[in-house]
Structure formats: C-alpha cells, structure tokens
Coordinates of C-alpha atoms in Angstrom, one line a residue:
X10 CA 0.3 0.0 0.3
X11 CA 2.8 1.8 1.1
X12 CA 4.9 1.2 -2.4
X13 CA 2.1 2.6 -4.1
X14 CA 0.7 6.0 -2.2
X15 CA 4.2 6.8 -3.1
X16 CA 4.8 5.6 -6.5
X17 CA 1.0 7.4 -7.2
X18 CA 1.4 11.4 -7.8
X19 CA -0.5 14.0 -6.2
X20 CA -3.8 14.4 -8.7
X21 CA -6.1 18.2 -8.6
X22 CA -8.7 15.9 -7.4
X23 CA -7.3 15.2 -4.2
X24 CA -6.2 18.4 -3.4
X25 CA -10.1 18.9 -3.9
X26 CA -11.0 16.8 -1.2
X27 CA -8.4 17.6 1.1
X28 CA -9.7 21.6 0.6
X29 CA -13.7 20.6 0.5
X30 CA -13.2 23.0 -2.8
X31 CA -14.1 21.9 -7.0
X32 CA -11.2 21.1 -8.9
X33 CA -12.1 24.7 -10.7
X34 CA -11.4 25.8 -7.1
X35 CA -7.8 24.9 -7.3
X36 CA -7.1 26.4 -10.0
X37 CA -7.5 29.1 -9.9
X38 CA -6.1 29.4 -6.0
X39 CA -2.2 27.2 -8.2
X40 CA -3.1 30.2 -10.2
X41 CA -3.3 32.9 -8.2
X42 CA -7.5 33.7 -10.5
X43 CA -10.3 35.8 -8.8
X44 CA -12.4 35.0 -7.9
X45 CA -12.4 33.0 -4.8
X46 CA -12.2 34.9 -1.7
X47 CA -8.7 35.1 0.7
X48 CA -9.6 32.3 2.7
X49 CA -10.4 29.8 0.7
X50 CA -7.3 30.7 -1.1
X51 CA -5.7 30.1 1.9
X52 CA -7.2 27.0 2.3
X53 CA -6.2 25.2 -1.2
X54 CA -2.6 26.1 -1.1
X55 CA -2.0 24.3 2.0
X56 CA -3.6 21.4 0.6
X57 CA -1.0 21.8 -1.2
X58 CA 1.5 22.2 0.9
X59 CA -0.1 18.9 3.1
X60 CA 0.0 16.7 -0.3
X61 CA 3.4 17.8 -1.8
X62 CA 0.6 18.6 -4.9
X63 CA 3.2 19.7 -7.3
X64 CA 1.4 21.6 -10.1
X65 CA 0.6 21.1 -13.9
X66 CA -2.2 23.2 -16.3
X67 CA -1.7 20.3 -18.6
X68 CA -3.0 17.1 -16.0
X69 CA -0.5 15.5 -16.6
X70 CA -0.9 13.6 -13.3
X71 CA -4.2 12.0 -15.6
X72 CA -1.0 11.0 -18.1
X73 CA 1.9 9.3 -16.6
X74 CA 3.2 8.6 -20.2
X75 CA 4.0 12.3 -20.8
X76 CA 6.7 13.6 -21.5
X77 CA 7.9 15.3 -18.2
X78 CA 8.8 19.2 -18.7
X79 CA 12.3 20.8 -17.3
X80 CA 11.6 25.4 -17.1
X81 CA 15.1 26.6 -17.1
X82 CA 15.4 30.0 -16.1
X83 CA 18.1 32.4 -17.4
X84 CA 18.1 36.7 -16.7
X85 CA 19.7 37.0 -20.7
X86 CA 19.3 34.6 -23.2
X87 CA 21.7 36.9 -25.7
X88 CA 24.2 37.2 -22.9
X89 CA 26.6 34.2 -24.4
X90 CA 26.8 32.6 -20.9
X91 CA 23.2 31.9 -19.9
X92 CA 22.5 30.5 -24.1
X93 CA 25.8 27.2 -24.0
X94 CA 24.2 26.8 -20.7
X95 CA 20.7 26.1 -22.2
X96 CA 22.8 24.4 -25.0
X97 CA 23.5 22.2 -22.6
X98 CA 20.5 21.9 -20.6
X99 CA 18.7 21.1 -23.5
X100 CA 21.5 18.1 -24.5
X101 CA 21.3 16.7 -21.5
X102 CA 16.8 16.8 -20.9
X103 CA 16.7 15.6 -23.8
X104 CA 19.4 12.6 -24.0
X105 CA 17.0 11.4 -20.3
X106 CA 13.7 11.8 -22.2
X107 CA 12.5 15.9 -20.4
X108 CA 11.7 19.1 -22.4
X109 CA 13.2 21.8 -22.0
X110 CA 10.8 25.2 -21.5
X111 CA 14.0 28.6 -21.0
X112 CA 12.8 31.5 -19.6
X113 CA 14.3 35.2 -18.7
X114 CA 13.4 36.8 -16.3
X115 CA 15.2 39.8 -16.0
X116 CA 16.6 41.2 -12.6
X117 CA 14.6 43.2 -10.1
X118 CA 12.8 41.2 -7.1
X119 CA 9.3 42.9 -9.4
X120 CA 9.1 41.4 -13.0
X121 CA 8.2 38.8 -14.2
X122 CA 6.2 37.5 -11.3
X123 CA 2.7 36.2 -13.8
X124 CA 5.9 34.9 -15.7
X125 CA 6.9 32.8 -12.5
X126 CA 4.3 31.6 -11.4
X127 CA 2.6 30.4 -15.1
X128 CA 6.3 28.9 -15.9
X129 CA 5.3 26.5 -13.3
X130 CA 1.9 25.3 -14.2
X131 CA 3.8 24.3 -17.1
X132 CA 6.7 21.6 -15.8
X133 CA 7.2 19.5 -13.9
X134 CA 10.7 21.0 -12.5
X135 CA 12.5 24.2 -12.5
X136 CA 16.1 24.9 -12.6
X137 CA 17.4 29.0 -12.1
X138 CA 18.4 31.5 -11.3
X139 CA 17.0 33.6 -10.1
X140 CA 17.4 37.1 -7.5
X141 CA 13.8 36.7 -5.5
X142 CA 13.7 36.8 -1.8
X143 CA 12.9 33.4 -0.5
X144 CA 9.2 33.9 0.4
X145 CA 8.6 34.7 -3.1
X146 CA 10.4 32.0 -3.8
X147 CA 8.0 29.4 -2.3
X148 CA 5.2 31.3 -2.8
X149 CA 4.7 31.5 -6.4
X150 CA 6.8 28.2 -7.0
X151 CA 5.0 25.9 -4.2
X152 CA 6.3 22.6 -3.4
X153 CA 8.0 22.2 -8.0
X154 CA 11.2 21.1 -7.2
X155 CA 13.5 23.9 -7.5
X156 CA 17.6 23.8 -8.1
X157 CA 18.5 27.3 -7.9
X158 CA 21.7 28.1 -9.4
X159 CA 24.8 30.3 -7.9
X160 CA 23.0 31.9 -5.0
X161 CA 24.0 32.3 -1.2
X162 CA 23.3 31.0 1.8
X163 CA 21.4 32.8 3.1
X164 CA 18.9 32.7 1.2
X165 CA 19.3 28.6 0.4
X166 CA 18.7 28.8 4.7
X167 CA 15.6 30.7 4.7
X168 CA 13.7 28.6 2.2
X169 CA 11.1 26.3 3.7
X170 CA 11.7 23.0 4.4
X171 CA 9.0 21.0 3.6
X172 CA 9.4 22.0 -0.3
X173 CA 12.1 20.0 -2.8
X174 CA 15.0 22.9 -3.1
X175 CA 18.4 21.6 -3.8
X176 CA 20.9 24.7 -5.3
X177 CA 24.6 24.8 -7.3
X178 CA 27.3 27.0 -6.6
X179 CA 29.9 27.8 -8.3
X180 CA 32.7 28.3 -6.3
X181 CA 35.8 30.7 -7.9
X182 CA 37.8 30.7 -4.6
X183 CA 40.3 28.1 -6.0
X184 CA 40.4 29.0 -9.5
X185 CA 40.4 33.2 -8.4
X186 CA 43.5 31.9 -6.2
X187 CA 45.5 30.6 -9.3
X188 CA 44.7 33.8 -11.5
X189 CA 46.3 36.1 -8.7
X190 CA 49.6 33.8 -8.4
X191 CA 49.6 33.5 -12.1
X192 CA 49.8 37.0 -13.0
X193 CA 51.9 37.6 -9.8
X194 CA 54.5 34.4 -11.7
X195 CA 54.1 37.1 -14.3
X196 CA 55.8 40.0 -12.8
X197 CA 52.9 41.4 -12.4
X198 CA 52.5 44.4 -9.2
X199 CA 48.9 46.0 -9.5
X200 CA 46.2 43.3 -9.9
X201 CA 42.9 44.9 -10.4
X202 CA 38.3 43.1 -9.7
X203 CA 36.6 44.7 -11.7
X204 CA 33.8 44.0 -9.9
X205 CA 29.2 44.7 -11.2
X206 CA 27.9 46.6 -8.5
X207 CA 24.7 44.6 -8.7
X208 CA 23.6 46.1 -5.6
X209 CA 25.6 48.3 -3.4
X210 CA 27.6 45.1 -2.2
X211 CA 30.0 43.9 -3.1
X212 CA 30.5 40.6 -4.5
X213 CA 31.2 37.3 -3.0
X214 CA 34.3 37.2 -6.1
X215 CA 35.5 40.5 -4.4
X216 CA 35.9 40.0 -0.8
X217 CA 37.5 36.8 -2.0
X218 CA 39.7 38.9 -4.2
X219 CA 40.8 41.2 -1.7
X220 CA 41.4 38.6 1.1
X221 CA 43.7 36.3 -2.1
X222 CA 44.8 39.2 -2.5
X223 CA 45.6 40.9 1.3
X224 CA 46.8 37.1 1.4
X225 CA 49.8 36.9 -1.1
X226 CA 51.3 40.8 0.5
X227 CA 49.3 42.2 -1.9
X228 CA 46.5 46.3 -2.4
X229 CA 43.8 45.2 -3.7
X230 CA 42.1 47.1 -6.1
X231 CA 38.3 47.0 -7.7
X232 CA 37.3 48.9 -10.2
X233 CA 32.8 49.1 -9.2
X234 CA 31.3 49.9 -12.1
X235 CA 26.7 49.9 -12.5
X236 CA 25.5 46.6 -14.3
X237 CA 23.3 49.9 -16.6
X238 CA 22.3 45.6 -19.3
X239 CA 26.1 45.7 -21.2
X240 CA 28.4 43.5 -20.1
X241 CA 30.7 45.0 -22.9
X242 CA 30.7 48.7 -22.1
X243 CA 31.2 47.4 -18.4
X244 CA 34.8 46.2 -19.2
X245 CA 35.1 49.2 -21.1
X246 CA 34.3 52.3 -18.4
X247 CA 36.1 49.8 -15.5
X248 CA 39.4 50.4 -18.4
X249 CA 38.8 54.0 -18.3
X250 CA 38.3 54.3 -14.0
X251 CA 40.9 52.7 -13.7
X252 CA 43.4 54.9 -16.2
X253 CA 43.1 57.9 -15.2
X254 CA 44.7 57.2 -12.1
X255 CA 48.5 57.1 -11.5
X256 CA 49.1 53.7 -11.0
X257 CA 47.3 52.2 -13.7
X258 CA 46.4 48.0 -13.1
X259 CA 49.2 46.2 -15.2
X260 CA 46.7 43.1 -15.4
X261 CA 42.6 43.5 -15.2
X262 CA 40.9 40.0 -14.0
X263 CA 38.0 40.8 -15.0
X264 CA 34.2 40.1 -13.7
X265 CA 33.1 37.8 -16.6
X266 CA 34.6 37.2 -20.1
X267 CA 31.9 39.5 -21.4
X268 CA 33.4 42.8 -19.7
X269 CA 36.9 41.1 -20.4
X270 CA 36.1 41.5 -24.1
X271 CA 34.7 45.0 -23.2
X272 CA 37.9 45.5 -21.2
X273 CA 40.8 44.6 -24.3
X274 CA 38.8 45.9 -26.9
X275 CA 39.7 50.3 -25.0
X276 CA 42.0 49.1 -24.3
X277 CA 43.4 48.9 -28.0
X278 CA 41.5 52.2 -28.5
X279 CA 43.4 53.9 -25.9
X280 CA 47.2 52.4 -28.1
X281 CA 47.4 50.5 -25.2
X282 CA 48.6 46.5 -25.7
X283 CA 47.3 43.3 -23.8
X284 CA 49.2 41.5 -23.0
X285 CA 51.6 43.6 -23.0
X286 CA 51.0 47.1 -21.6
X287 CA 48.0 45.8 -19.8
X288 CA 47.6 41.1 -19.2
X289 CA 43.2 40.6 -19.2
X290 CA 41.3 37.6 -17.6
X291 CA 38.3 36.4 -17.6
X292 CA 35.7 34.6 -16.1
X293 CA 33.7 32.1 -17.1
X294 CA 35.2 30.2 -20.3
X295 CA 33.0 31.0 -23.2
X296 CA 33.8 29.2 -26.7
X297 CA 34.1 32.3 -28.4
X298 CA 37.0 33.8 -26.1
X299 CA 39.5 31.3 -28.5
X300 CA 37.8 33.7 -31.4
X301 CA 38.6 37.0 -29.8
X302 CA 42.3 38.1 -30.2
X303 CA 44.4 38.4 -28.8
X304 CA 42.9 35.1 -27.0
X305 CA 41.5 34.9 -23.3
X306 CA 42.5 33.5 -20.9
X307 CA 39.7 33.0 -18.7
X308 CA 38.2 30.6 -15.0
X309 CA 36.6 27.9 -17.1
X310 CA 33.6 26.9 -15.7
X311 CA 32.8 23.3 -17.0
X312 CA 29.1 23.8 -18.5
X313 CA 28.4 20.5 -18.6
X314 CA 29.4 19.5 -15.3
X315 CA 27.1 21.5 -14.1
X316 CA 24.1 21.4 -15.7
X317 CA 24.3 18.1 -14.9
X318 CA 24.7 18.5 -11.4
X319 CA 21.6 20.5 -11.5
X320 CA 19.5 18.6 -13.4
X321 CA 20.1 15.6 -11.9
X322 CA 19.3 17.1 -8.4
X323 CA 15.7 18.4 -10.7
X324 CA 15.4 14.8 -10.8
X325 CA 15.6 13.2 -7.6
X326 CA 13.7 15.7 -5.5
X327 CA 11.3 15.1 -8.8
X328 CA 11.2 10.8 -8.4
X329 CA 10.9 11.0 -4.4
X330 CA 8.0 9.7 -3.2
X331 CA 5.5 11.3 -1.1
X332 CA 7.1 9.1 2.3
X333 CA 10.8 10.6 1.3
X334 CA 12.4 12.7 3.5
X335 CA 13.4 15.8 2.2
X336 CA 17.1 16.7 1.8
X337 CA 18.2 20.0 0.7
X338 CA 21.7 19.2 -1.4
X339 CA 23.6 21.9 -2.4
X340 CA 26.8 20.0 -4.8
X341 CA 29.5 23.2 -6.4
X342 CA 31.7 23.7 -9.1
X343 CA 35.2 25.4 -9.8
X344 CA 36.8 26.7 -12.4
X345 CA 39.8 25.6 -14.0
X346 CA 42.4 28.7 -15.2
X347 CA 43.0 28.7 -18.9
X348 CA 46.1 30.4 -20.1
X349 CA 46.0 31.6 -23.2
X350 CA 47.8 35.1 -24.7
X351 CA 46.1 37.6 -22.9
X352 CA 47.3 37.3 -19.7

C-alpha cells in the first residue's frame, strides 16, 4: 500500500477533496486567479502543501506516460553565458527524455512574477538563476522541485525546509587564487578586479579577491562599475576608471568573459597592447574567447558538469515519493584557469 502511495502522483482531485472545494477552485487558487476568497485560497494552498502537490496546467497527473518538462530560468538568453548553459541543459534533457522550457527573468525582484507562476504550472521541475526573496520563491514555486544556481547560503537557509529545494553553486575561490598567482608569477604588480554593481554590496568574488591579495602581501584594487545590462560596456567603463588613476593596473581580472572583451576593446582603443601593457583574465570560459584577438585567458567553468549536476538534483527531487524526507542538497563546482594569450 505504501509503495503504491509513493509511486502515485497526487493530483488536483485529492487537493480539492482535502480542501473541501471544487477542482475549478483549486485551479484558481494555484494560479493566483480572481474569483475566490482569501480564506479559500489559503485553505487550498495549505492542502496542496500538505499533499506536496505539484501543479500542472496540462493535467499530466492523468497521463503518466507524457513527456516530463523542465523549466530553465535565466536573466538574458542573449548573453553567451546563459545560451551556453541552456545549450548543455537542452542536450542533457533530451537524452533523458525531458522537454526544456527556457524563460528570461530580467533582474529585479518585482519583475516577471506572473510569467514565473505560469511557467511553474507548465513544468515538472525548475532550474533557475533567481533574485527573488526566499518567501517569494516559496510563494511562486510552491511544492515544485526547484534547483537554484549560484545562490547565497542565506537564501538557501531561509527557504522552506518542507519543500523540494536544492542548489548548485560555483566555488570561485580556487580559480581566482590560481589567476592571482599566475599574474604575480608573470611579474604583474598592480592587479585589479572589475566588480559589477548589481547592488550596493560588493560581490562575493570581490571579497574573496581582497582576501587573496592581502594574503599575498598585495594591495587589492577594485573597480566597481554599474551594470546597465551591458557587460561589454562595463569592461570599457572599467578601463576608463582604472586608467584615470596615476598608477593604472598592469593586469585586470574582469567580472566575467563579456566584460573582459570590453576591457580589451577599450585598451586597444587607447593604444595599449594586451598583454604587454596590461594583462586581462576573464571568468566563465566562453567558447568565443578562442576567437578574439588575443585569445582570452580565463577561469573556465565546465558548463556540461554544471548543467548535469543541476539536472540530476531536479530529477532526484521530482522522483522522490511522498514518504521520502526532503533534503536540501548543495553541490559545488569550481573554475579551471586556462592560460591563453591575453594574460
């Protein structure tokens, strides 16, 4: 009996029975539609959480053989970082018999909530870069299995422990240490880091960079630049700021590969050669880095391994039975320094 209960997926009928409402009322409550009272909606959502119901607007609970769908949420599919990640995720999903739905959620906690709720009703699990507060994440995704990418420990700790949540984070410290050591070994003495200002606070990579430099007896130099949604321009503005100083850097570690391309462009515009006048290192390992001149030295992320870890965790949570304890799994990947021509 218990085995049958674990294998059978809870559907909208069970939620309606527990809440004492109609199926149509459950649909309205789960999709945040008008026409029901706040008290009724609360009762339905509590019933859904008790049963760990995963909503699907296509009624896949009635057709167990249908293709399972995975949602991937990124902030800008035109950014090569996210398009490379999506490409690897699509290959992995296809091989494993899953469909993939890719959605852009532009930065800002108030943007895209309706679209996120709609996506949550169409898929069986979600993998996401997400900037919502923890209580908003739980509100939007409910009991849907959700794997967060490169998120903070504070966010993970604040998420509901009764819901299927996991994370795959990037541990930047080992690769960043290799980059700093490489530049020092090359005789660089003024190593700067570009930090994109997504908020008033410095990024984690900035904090790690400062510690690494001080541990090596070096003075950290941080160039903070507002995002503006264009990382290429971030790199150019970083050079403008850095080279207005009486002692400009002789090496720049960019926030990512895209901003590194902007750094190299602006250096060339100023008649400064790379790497002779200033070495440049990116972070991400985008394939396009092989086709710029000079080829970009970078901290390379294994996109295939990153995507596979996230997919495996999403599938694990999706397959978990109702009697299986929910465990928030955190996985980590690191960059590898790939030395080319720019630094």
